[in-house]
């Protein structure tokens, strides 16, 4: 028996793969290496990497057929593949359409054709849009995302829900907060460290720094997903995942990154409380439902930022973690 | 100046076109005639029909360019095009993907490229899924549609919302109930009358007849959409549209259709309270928000059914309304 992990060579993917591999699972990692990289995967004879474009259904079909022959039936599909460059997806609708949504369509086609009835999906808090400080519980609406990324995550949730009605027996929808840690491939801390590396005396920040968001360390995220998969007795699990606090500001992240990086740059802020179109300035993200299920994160947003900055500074300095 | 109506030769489309044409608007009707038919459009030199597949962006671009040259700038786009065969869409994901969702993607591409900033979208109560009798207000969640049709309507809403953040200045999302009237091309009454025509002594009904839904006459629907467009002062309007009552059962519709058709068939019910996978057995559809805006429908579900049955019986008997 095996588990298929789409987008498994990306940031969250390799962390999930590491944990599942430690449980002796046979893992099929399908990834186009757009941001991810097979070099980031742990060394294990149980991990089988396939470079493949999730928009190419014919190749996917033949890979799945062959992999099932070699490694046994696929019992679950994890879908972690997505465009992770939000502004690029806003500039061109095709980016999130193909990478964030049509990837879901094709994985669902595979699931139905190959009778794989367990599906786990990395959704996002971006599906909520900008609800002006309202508490973002799973039961809130209307859902009006303000980026194509958020829109295509919501579209994916919707299609998975219809598939659950038709043939899926188990569906987990995880709504991610901002996730940080290593191996970093993108994101605010990664950007700040790279900018400080090329110019340690100045740091330019998009927006006025007042944007406040919940940050979670990837180790906590992976633990939460597996907890929900294994502990929730409902066949359809839909959970916000995030820290228990209301997050930290971009200003805090900039200052903390500079401090840990060890330089004393002058930090320049931009205007407005949005880093870019599609950026949500303030988040009031509820994780009560997950708490009620019995799981709480180890790290707060502040602690996750501190830990991740240290890890990313080391990563970019070229030290393998 | 002109108005583009995608799906304008379909059931709701021709009713909207009739009303807008009576207001001397110049109308561009883009339709693939899959269910619709240009013969259903009123005769008017202000109505310009184009047979076009909304998935063909190249043809759409050249049509819009030419039509704007001939008839002036397009000031608003109405998107009424969708697959209307829910079971077909469940059997094959491609049906709703192409007709209900990728049609939205292409119309948004046109809107952005040609700087058309007013967009009106026919969404559906199907986006709510089966919330087990909970009152379906616009603010309810989670949204877990149980058909690909509902999923692709929700996906369209999400993408429109992101486009509103980016470039649309006015966006109306109308969540339709079951809409009935003429010219009927599909739907429960249309089916019943056709079955009675071929066999007046028996009527077979999908499900046990206990499914209860809100039905609205298309005349009321068109009036509600124009009321929202013209009276809501918010740039983004999202409204449930429906009757004030909780609807009628399929059993009532079957009996009423038989009575008005004038035959006395034995009516045979199936099993279960769903007509098909993806059918929502009971609806508690709230239209409070629309009432607060100041609009109420003329007809109840019962009255809408009676009127529509009479109209559809005449239509199928070959009498032009």
XYZ file of C-alpha atoms in Angstrom:
642
model
C 0.000 0.000 0.000
C 1.187 3.509 -0.748
C 0.312 7.173 -0.264
C 0.409 9.712 -3.055
C 1.611 13.181 -2.109
C 1.077 15.787 -4.814
C 3.332 18.768 -4.300
C 5.360 16.595 -1.950
C 8.687 18.212 -2.835
C 7.512 21.677 -1.785
C 7.930 23.384 1.560
C 5.061 21.740 3.443
C 5.356 18.576 1.384
C 8.888 17.618 2.381
C 8.031 18.126 6.043
C 5.001 15.870 5.709
C 7.032 13.323 3.757
C 9.679 13.260 6.498
C 7.096 12.459 9.163
C 5.201 9.872 7.096
C 8.468 8.217 6.037
C 9.446 7.892 9.684
C 6.233 5.868 10.076
C 7.475 3.446 7.388
C 4.856 4.484 4.834
C 5.539 3.961 1.130
C 5.309 7.405 -0.423
C 4.815 8.459 -4.038
C 5.870 12.085 -4.370
C 4.471 13.781 -7.496
C 5.840 17.269 -8.028
C 6.728 19.549 -10.956
C 9.627 21.061 -8.985
C 8.404 24.580 -9.784
C 9.227 25.679 -6.232
C 9.915 22.289 -4.750
C 13.004 20.203 -5.346
C 13.583 16.468 -5.022
C 16.909 17.234 -3.300
C 14.908 18.405 -0.283
C 13.344 14.976 0.254
C 14.788 12.662 2.918
C 16.860 9.726 1.708
C 14.707 6.637 1.993
C 13.973 3.628 -0.168
C 10.298 4.132 0.728
C 10.126 7.497 -1.055
C 9.584 7.485 -4.813
C 9.833 10.796 -6.599
C 8.089 11.496 -9.934
C 8.582 14.768 -11.718
C 5.188 15.409 -13.299
C 2.906 18.275 -14.242
C -0.446 17.802 -12.488
C -2.152 19.348 -15.519
C -1.000 16.399 -17.632
C -3.677 13.804 -16.942
C -2.363 11.222 -19.429
C 1.058 11.064 -17.786
C -0.542 11.019 -14.340
C -2.694 8.052 -15.309
C 0.234 6.002 -16.557
C 2.371 6.894 -13.519
C -0.355 5.864 -11.102
C -0.957 2.622 -12.969
C 2.740 1.723 -12.883
C 3.284 2.871 -9.286
C 0.324 0.840 -8.061
C 1.741 -2.229 -9.792
C 5.110 -1.687 -8.135
C 4.147 -0.406 -4.705
C 0.590 -1.559 -4.076
C -2.723 0.270 -4.026
C -2.700 3.947 -3.268
C -4.832 4.335 -0.136
C -4.833 8.115 0.122
C -4.007 11.223 -1.847
C -2.559 14.335 -0.238
C -2.924 17.430 -2.401
C -0.377 20.052 -1.381
C 0.401 21.383 -4.847
C -0.440 24.996 -5.603
C 0.913 28.202 -6.970
C 2.565 29.901 -4.009
C 3.200 33.284 -5.601
C -0.045 35.144 -4.763
C 0.763 38.375 -6.675
C 1.728 36.384 -9.801
C -1.631 34.622 -9.589
C -3.446 37.948 -9.368
C -1.576 39.352 -12.372
C -2.484 36.328 -14.516
C -5.553 34.239 -13.758
C -4.015 31.277 -15.614
C -1.427 30.727 -12.870
C -3.848 29.801 -10.085
C -6.341 28.291 -12.497
C -3.783 25.710 -13.630
C -1.674 25.188 -10.535
C -4.111 25.707 -7.681
C -7.374 24.490 -9.211
C -7.027 22.294 -12.299
C -4.466 20.266 -10.319
C -7.356 19.427 -7.964
C -9.593 18.477 -10.878
C -7.010 16.018 -12.196
C -6.241 14.491 -8.810
C -9.976 13.952 -8.336
C -10.146 12.308 -11.752
C -7.357 9.950 -10.642
C -9.085 9.272 -7.330
C -12.332 8.344 -9.055
C -10.767 6.270 -11.833
C -8.426 4.362 -9.510
C -10.967 4.127 -6.663
C -8.842 6.019 -4.148
C -11.432 7.159 -1.624
C -9.351 9.067 0.944
C -8.346 12.597 0.014
C -6.528 15.219 2.104
C -6.364 18.784 0.866
C -4.262 21.789 1.808
C -6.722 24.669 1.684
C -6.072 28.122 3.008
C -7.339 30.870 5.270
C -7.288 32.930 2.042
C -10.701 31.457 1.175
C -12.256 33.802 3.766
C -11.268 37.015 2.034
C -11.308 40.223 4.019
C -14.119 39.889 6.553
C -13.086 43.086 8.347
C -12.006 41.645 11.665
C -14.915 39.191 12.044
C -13.891 35.994 13.767
C -13.035 33.506 11.034
C -14.776 30.357 12.194
C -15.399 27.504 9.785
C -19.125 28.380 9.716
C -18.723 31.995 8.625
C -19.793 33.424 5.272
C -20.089 34.804 2.729
C -16.792 33.541 1.389
C -15.427 36.292 -0.818
C -11.717 35.675 -1.399
C -9.704 38.640 -2.652
C -7.018 36.757 -4.569
C -7.189 34.200 -7.352
C -5.202 31.931 -5.040
C -7.918 32.103 -2.374
C -10.591 31.739 -5.043
C -9.019 28.614 -6.519
C -8.531 27.071 -3.060
C -12.238 27.632 -2.384
C -13.089 26.224 -5.818
C -11.058 23.136 -4.950
C -12.848 22.710 -1.618
C -16.179 22.944 -3.421
C -15.282 20.309 -5.993
C -13.921 17.985 -3.303
C -17.163 18.395 -1.385
C -19.156 17.311 -4.455
C -16.784 14.351 -4.906
C -17.372 13.390 -1.275
C -21.091 13.221 -2.033
C -20.343 11.023 -5.036
C -17.502 8.635 -4.149
C -14.962 9.813 -1.567
C -15.300 8.030 1.788
C -12.934 10.288 3.744
C -12.139 13.921 3.013
C -9.949 16.251 5.056
C -9.896 19.941 4.214
C -7.160 21.761 6.141
C -7.339 25.548 6.031
C -3.746 26.674 6.519
C -2.624 29.909 8.150
C 0.696 31.438 7.092
C 3.100 28.565 7.501
C 6.783 29.162 8.154
C 9.899 27.085 8.739
C 12.359 25.299 6.493
C 13.162 24.428 3.776
C 11.880 27.893 2.904
C 11.210 28.539 -0.770
C 9.151 31.734 -0.507
C 7.403 33.942 2.026
C 8.022 37.064 4.026
C 10.918 35.838 6.230
C 12.662 34.206 3.275
C 12.376 37.513 1.372
C 13.631 39.614 4.293
C 16.668 37.409 4.931
C 17.572 37.405 1.243
C 17.281 41.187 1.062
C 19.403 41.645 4.182
C 21.994 39.313 2.753
C 22.381 41.464 -0.350
C 22.115 44.751 1.589
C 22.502 44.467 5.392
C 21.998 48.187 5.983
C 18.519 48.657 4.529
C 15.293 46.687 4.510
C 12.302 47.751 2.421
C 8.931 46.394 3.475
C 5.759 46.255 1.334
C 2.929 48.093 3.082
C 3.100 50.068 6.316
C 3.996 47.012 8.431
C 0.697 46.979 10.312
C -0.651 43.872 8.520
C -1.165 41.294 11.219
C -1.349 37.563 10.566
C -1.229 34.264 12.358
C 1.956 32.293 11.711
C 2.436 28.620 12.349
C 5.577 26.564 12.286
C 5.450 23.787 9.709
C 6.199 21.142 12.366
C 3.005 22.106 14.189
C 1.069 22.130 10.926
C 2.089 18.598 9.971
C 1.242 17.350 13.448
C -2.185 19.021 13.273
C -3.006 17.483 9.885
C -2.157 13.987 11.022
C -4.085 14.513 14.244
C -7.208 15.519 12.315
C -6.801 12.654 9.849
C -6.468 10.104 12.638
C -8.705 11.500 15.393
C -11.739 13.140 13.798
C -14.476 10.541 13.472
C -16.483 12.497 10.886
C -15.907 11.300 7.330
C -15.646 14.924 6.146
C -13.263 16.983 8.288
C -12.984 20.701 7.651
C -10.693 22.585 10.036
C -8.905 25.864 10.368
C -5.349 25.145 11.468
C -3.386 27.883 13.175
C -1.872 29.187 16.386
C -4.083 30.171 19.315
C -3.077 33.825 19.167
C -4.041 36.650 16.836
C -0.675 36.727 15.132
C 2.095 39.239 14.740
C 2.610 42.264 12.527
C 4.906 42.482 9.527
C 6.761 45.192 11.455
C 7.562 42.670 14.204
C 8.789 40.138 11.647
C 11.005 42.718 9.959
C 12.552 43.820 13.250
C 13.009 40.265 14.537
C 14.581 39.152 11.256
C 17.026 42.059 11.342
C 17.895 41.326 14.990
C 18.533 37.620 14.441
C 20.275 38.231 11.120
C 22.637 40.373 13.128
C 22.546 43.578 11.175
C 21.029 46.892 12.175
C 19.368 48.032 8.965
C 17.152 51.065 8.664
C 13.749 49.592 7.955
C 11.618 51.426 5.391
C 7.895 50.844 5.310
C 5.601 51.480 2.372
C 2.090 52.850 2.407
C -1.228 51.221 3.161
C -2.040 48.185 5.228
C -1.891 45.745 2.336
C 1.381 44.336 1.067
C -0.227 43.785 -2.344
C -3.661 43.451 -3.950
C -5.134 40.303 -2.459
C -3.295 40.671 0.840
C -5.609 40.604 3.858
C -4.519 43.263 6.368
C -5.839 41.774 9.592
C -6.841 38.284 10.509
C -8.964 37.053 13.362
C -8.530 33.364 12.755
C -10.449 30.975 14.990
C -9.003 27.558 15.795
C -11.614 26.713 18.429
C -12.923 23.761 16.451
C -9.499 22.126 16.361
C -8.989 22.850 20.062
C -12.290 21.110 20.791
C -11.037 18.080 18.860
C -8.131 18.047 21.298
C -5.156 19.582 19.537
C -3.213 22.745 20.325
C 0.003 23.996 18.728
C 3.349 23.943 20.504
C 4.419 27.360 19.280
C 2.720 30.768 19.272
C 3.033 33.080 16.254
C 5.868 34.912 18.019
C 7.734 31.706 18.827
C 7.178 30.330 15.337
C 8.604 33.514 13.809
C 11.690 33.443 16.083
C 12.372 29.772 15.352
C 11.806 30.146 11.618
C 13.993 33.225 11.285
C 16.865 31.332 12.914
C 16.281 28.318 10.664
C 16.002 30.392 7.498
C 19.082 32.462 8.313
C 21.013 29.181 8.648
C 19.453 27.778 5.490
C 20.364 30.813 3.417
C 23.851 30.928 4.930
C 24.213 27.528 3.315
C 24.181 25.404 6.441
C 22.006 22.363 5.871
C 19.624 22.062 8.825
C -23.459 51.505 -25.331
C -24.432 47.874 -25.105
C -24.940 45.024 -22.654
C -23.473 41.550 -23.126
C -25.686 38.678 -22.014
C -23.895 35.330 -21.970
C -26.368 32.471 -22.038
C -28.954 35.000 -23.163
C -30.834 32.532 -25.376
C -31.537 30.175 -22.471
C -34.580 30.013 -20.241
C -33.720 32.838 -17.842
C -31.771 34.682 -20.538
C -34.646 35.238 -22.961
C -36.818 36.530 -20.133
C -34.125 38.995 -19.083
C -33.537 39.996 -22.702
C -37.247 40.698 -23.177
C -37.326 43.059 -20.192
C -34.051 44.836 -21.027
C -35.087 45.176 -24.688
C -38.308 46.845 -23.567
C -36.069 49.455 -21.907
C -34.457 50.183 -25.301
C -31.093 48.680 -24.334
C -28.761 47.415 -27.058
C -28.169 43.754 -26.253
C -25.456 41.378 -27.399
C -26.635 37.817 -26.792
C -23.783 35.272 -26.739
C -25.005 31.694 -26.528
C -23.945 28.267 -27.782
C -27.592 27.193 -28.177
C -26.914 23.997 -26.209
C -30.261 24.393 -24.423
C -31.113 27.888 -25.561
C -32.261 28.851 -29.008
C -32.137 32.151 -30.851
C -35.724 31.553 -32.015
C -36.840 32.221 -28.447
C -35.502 35.788 -28.480
C -37.903 38.664 -29.086
C -37.807 40.340 -32.486
C -35.962 43.620 -32.108
C -33.294 45.479 -34.035
C -31.635 46.142 -30.667
C -30.904 42.447 -30.062
C -27.814 40.951 -31.699
C -27.363 37.205 -31.425
C -23.950 35.515 -31.667
C -23.637 31.763 -31.582
C -20.389 31.196 -29.706
C -18.785 28.732 -27.335
C -17.740 30.575 -24.159
C -14.747 28.249 -23.908
C -13.371 29.713 -27.159
C -11.582 32.829 -25.935
C -10.129 33.770 -29.341
C -13.554 33.930 -30.995
C -14.973 35.773 -27.992
C -12.254 38.409 -28.232
C -12.863 39.083 -31.905
C -16.646 39.176 -31.435
C -16.388 41.668 -28.577
C -13.985 43.835 -30.550
C -16.311 43.935 -33.555
C -19.482 44.344 -31.525
C -18.016 47.260 -29.588
C -17.077 48.929 -32.871
C -20.609 48.513 -34.190
C -22.712 49.032 -31.086
C -20.613 51.030 -28.652
C -18.831 50.111 -25.448
C -20.130 47.162 -23.464
C -21.062 48.596 -20.068
C -22.021 45.384 -18.309
C -21.775 41.626 -18.639
C -24.521 39.284 -17.485
C -23.341 35.707 -17.061
C -26.293 33.333 -17.237
C -24.563 30.511 -19.099
C -24.188 27.163 -17.349
C -24.734 23.499 -17.699
C -28.303 22.942 -16.573
C -28.254 19.145 -16.440
C -27.095 18.523 -12.850
C -26.902 14.694 -13.079
C -24.877 14.908 -16.330
C -22.452 17.218 -14.540
C -22.086 14.757 -11.689
C -21.428 11.856 -14.060
C -18.664 13.776 -15.862
C -16.760 16.553 -14.103
C -15.842 18.064 -17.490
C -19.438 19.201 -18.112
C -19.655 21.706 -15.251
C -15.959 22.499 -15.396
C -16.312 23.771 -18.963
C -19.831 25.139 -19.046
C -20.401 26.390 -15.514
C -16.892 27.470 -14.497
C -14.449 28.000 -17.361
C -17.167 30.117 -19.005
C -16.797 32.444 -16.005
C -13.009 32.479 -16.378
C -13.265 33.566 -20.006
C -15.922 36.207 -19.390
C -13.696 37.641 -16.658
C -10.777 37.655 -19.084
C -12.940 39.657 -21.518
C -14.059 42.007 -18.752
C -10.480 42.755 -17.741
C -9.090 43.072 -21.261
C -11.926 45.291 -22.511
C -12.263 47.224 -19.242
C -15.859 46.192 -18.599
C -16.221 46.800 -14.875
C -19.835 45.795 -14.190
C -20.539 42.072 -13.900
C -23.779 40.294 -12.971
C -23.709 36.599 -12.226
C -26.391 33.940 -11.958
C -25.261 31.840 -9.012
C -27.341 29.226 -7.290
C -28.700 28.034 -3.985
C -26.810 24.832 -4.886
C -23.625 26.434 -3.508
C -24.965 25.792 0.030
C -25.011 22.022 -0.254
C -27.069 20.060 2.220
C -26.978 22.004 5.485
C -29.610 19.734 7.087
C -32.440 22.204 7.465
C -30.300 25.110 8.715
C -31.578 28.472 7.541
C -29.673 29.317 4.379
C -28.723 32.930 4.927
C -25.987 34.554 2.848
C -23.638 34.483 5.880
C -23.851 30.755 6.552
C -21.002 28.274 6.159
C -19.245 26.026 5.572
C -20.188 25.909 1.920
C -20.046 22.265 0.919
C -21.942 21.818 -2.348
C -22.955 18.273 -3.215
C -22.961 18.557 -7.005
C -20.316 19.658 -9.480
C -22.853 22.241 -10.645
C -23.027 23.789 -7.162
C -19.257 23.500 -6.818
C -18.579 25.290 -10.088
C -21.099 28.031 -9.243
C -19.263 28.582 -5.946
C -15.929 28.529 -7.789
C -17.282 31.208 -10.112
C -18.429 33.358 -7.195
C -14.966 33.054 -5.657
C -13.176 34.099 -8.835
C -15.548 37.025 -9.362
C -14.873 38.130 -5.803
C -11.119 38.168 -6.479
C -11.762 40.115 -9.700
C -13.819 42.632 -7.720
C -10.777 43.216 -5.514
C -8.656 43.725 -8.618
C -10.686 45.609 -11.227
C -14.466 45.189 -11.163
C -16.332 48.259 -9.864
C -19.749 46.634 -9.574
C -20.485 42.962 -8.964
C -23.873 41.342 -8.446
C -24.052 37.710 -7.368
C -27.613 36.381 -7.525
C -28.179 33.042 -5.842
C -31.124 31.556 -7.697
C -33.699 29.178 -6.238
C -35.438 26.728 -8.557
C -36.746 28.951 -11.321
C -39.762 27.980 -13.377
C -41.838 29.432 -16.213
C -41.471 29.566 -19.982
C -39.847 29.001 -22.403
C -39.081 25.831 -20.459
C -36.101 23.802 -21.688
C -35.599 21.527 -18.668
C -36.727 21.014 -15.106
C -39.229 19.023 -13.131
C -42.469 20.468 -14.574
C -41.145 20.284 -18.131
C -40.265 16.616 -17.541
C -43.622 15.769 -15.972
C -45.645 17.374 -18.773
C -43.567 15.626 -21.430
C -44.005 12.278 -19.689
C -47.750 12.791 -19.334
C -47.963 13.730 -22.995
C -46.400 10.415 -24.021
C -48.290 8.418 -21.362
C -51.240 10.222 -19.719
C -52.114 7.300 -17.469
C -48.851 6.954 -15.528
C -46.311 9.322 -14.027
C -43.036 8.061 -12.539
C -41.301 10.397 -10.086
C -37.615 10.225 -9.012
C -37.403 9.904 -5.234
C -40.256 9.530 -2.770
C -41.755 12.942 -3.581
C -40.933 14.437 -0.195
C -38.123 16.684 -1.510
C -39.208 20.226 -0.779
C -37.864 23.250 -2.590
C -38.578 26.903 -3.108
C -39.796 27.715 -6.622
C -39.838 31.130 -8.184
C -41.435 32.275 -11.379
C -38.921 33.642 -13.871
C -40.804 36.959 -14.113
C -40.213 37.534 -10.405
C -36.571 36.482 -10.746
C -35.835 38.996 -13.510
C -37.535 41.756 -11.545
C -35.485 40.892 -8.448
C -32.182 40.942 -10.334
C -32.867 44.355 -11.844
C -34.030 45.656 -8.468
C -30.775 44.558 -6.824
C -28.667 45.941 -9.674
C -30.399 49.321 -9.491
C -31.207 49.731 -5.795
C -28.390 48.201 -3.747
C -25.817 50.887 -3.053
C -23.019 48.462 -2.172
C -20.585 47.873 -5.022
C -20.645 44.123 -4.301
C -24.176 42.734 -3.988
C -24.656 39.140 -2.951
C -28.270 38.041 -2.511
C -30.357 34.929 -2.222
C -33.348 35.346 -4.520
C -36.425 33.275 -3.837
C -40.000 33.205 -2.658
C -40.858 34.058 0.950
C -42.169 30.577 1.707
C -40.422 27.276 2.335
C -41.446 25.811 -0.976
C -43.502 22.874 -2.119
C -42.852 19.161 -2.400
C -42.245 17.233 -5.592
C -45.426 15.300 -4.743
C -47.436 18.547 -4.915
C -45.866 19.428 -8.266
C -46.631 15.986 -9.685
C -50.254 16.134 -8.559
C -50.757 19.709 -9.709
C -49.190 18.972 -13.092
C -51.465 15.965 -13.576
C -54.530 18.008 -12.556
C -53.785 20.909 -14.898
C -52.663 18.624 -17.716
C -56.125 17.124 -17.401
C -55.275 13.478 -17.035
C -55.691 11.283 -13.983
C -52.483 9.240 -14.016
C -51.440 6.878 -11.274
C -48.380 8.556 -9.798
C -45.496 6.233 -8.873
C -42.862 7.450 -6.456
C -39.352 6.084 -6.107
C -37.328 5.604 -2.956
C -35.352 8.005 -0.859
C -35.697 11.735 -0.446
C -33.210 12.612 -3.155
C -34.149 12.661 -6.820
C -30.513 12.004 -7.715
C -27.017 12.275 -6.226
C -26.471 15.969 -5.679
C -30.142 16.707 -5.107
C -30.795 18.531 -1.827
C -33.873 17.053 -0.147
C -35.042 20.029 1.895
C -34.327 23.687 1.641
C -34.734 26.396 4.220
C -33.847 29.307 2.001
C -33.711 32.727 3.591
C -34.554 35.801 1.509
C -34.572 38.204 4.455
C -31.672 40.225 3.078
C -33.542 40.924 -0.158
C -36.705 41.793 1.772
C -34.707 44.291 3.831
C -33.510 45.877 0.588
C -37.183 46.378 -0.216
C -38.178 43.661 -2.668
C -40.672 40.834 -2.298
C -41.877 38.420 -4.975
C -45.372 38.574 -6.455
C -45.892 34.817 -6.425
C -45.454 32.155 -3.752
C -43.958 28.753 -4.611
C -47.488 27.347 -4.930
C -48.632 30.146 -7.221
C -45.461 29.959 -9.286
C -45.963 26.222 -9.790
C -49.617 26.643 -10.824
C -48.792 29.420 -13.286
C -45.794 27.591 -14.732
C -47.634 24.315 -15.188
C -50.315 26.125 -17.198
C -47.693 27.918 -19.280
C -45.639 24.800 -19.903
C -48.682 22.712 -20.815
C -49.518 25.366 -23.431
C -45.910 25.560 -24.606
C -45.637 21.804 -25.083
C -49.059 21.669 -26.752
C -47.441 23.939 -29.337
C -49.257 27.140 -28.525
C -46.828 30.033 -28.525
C -47.345 31.986 -25.314
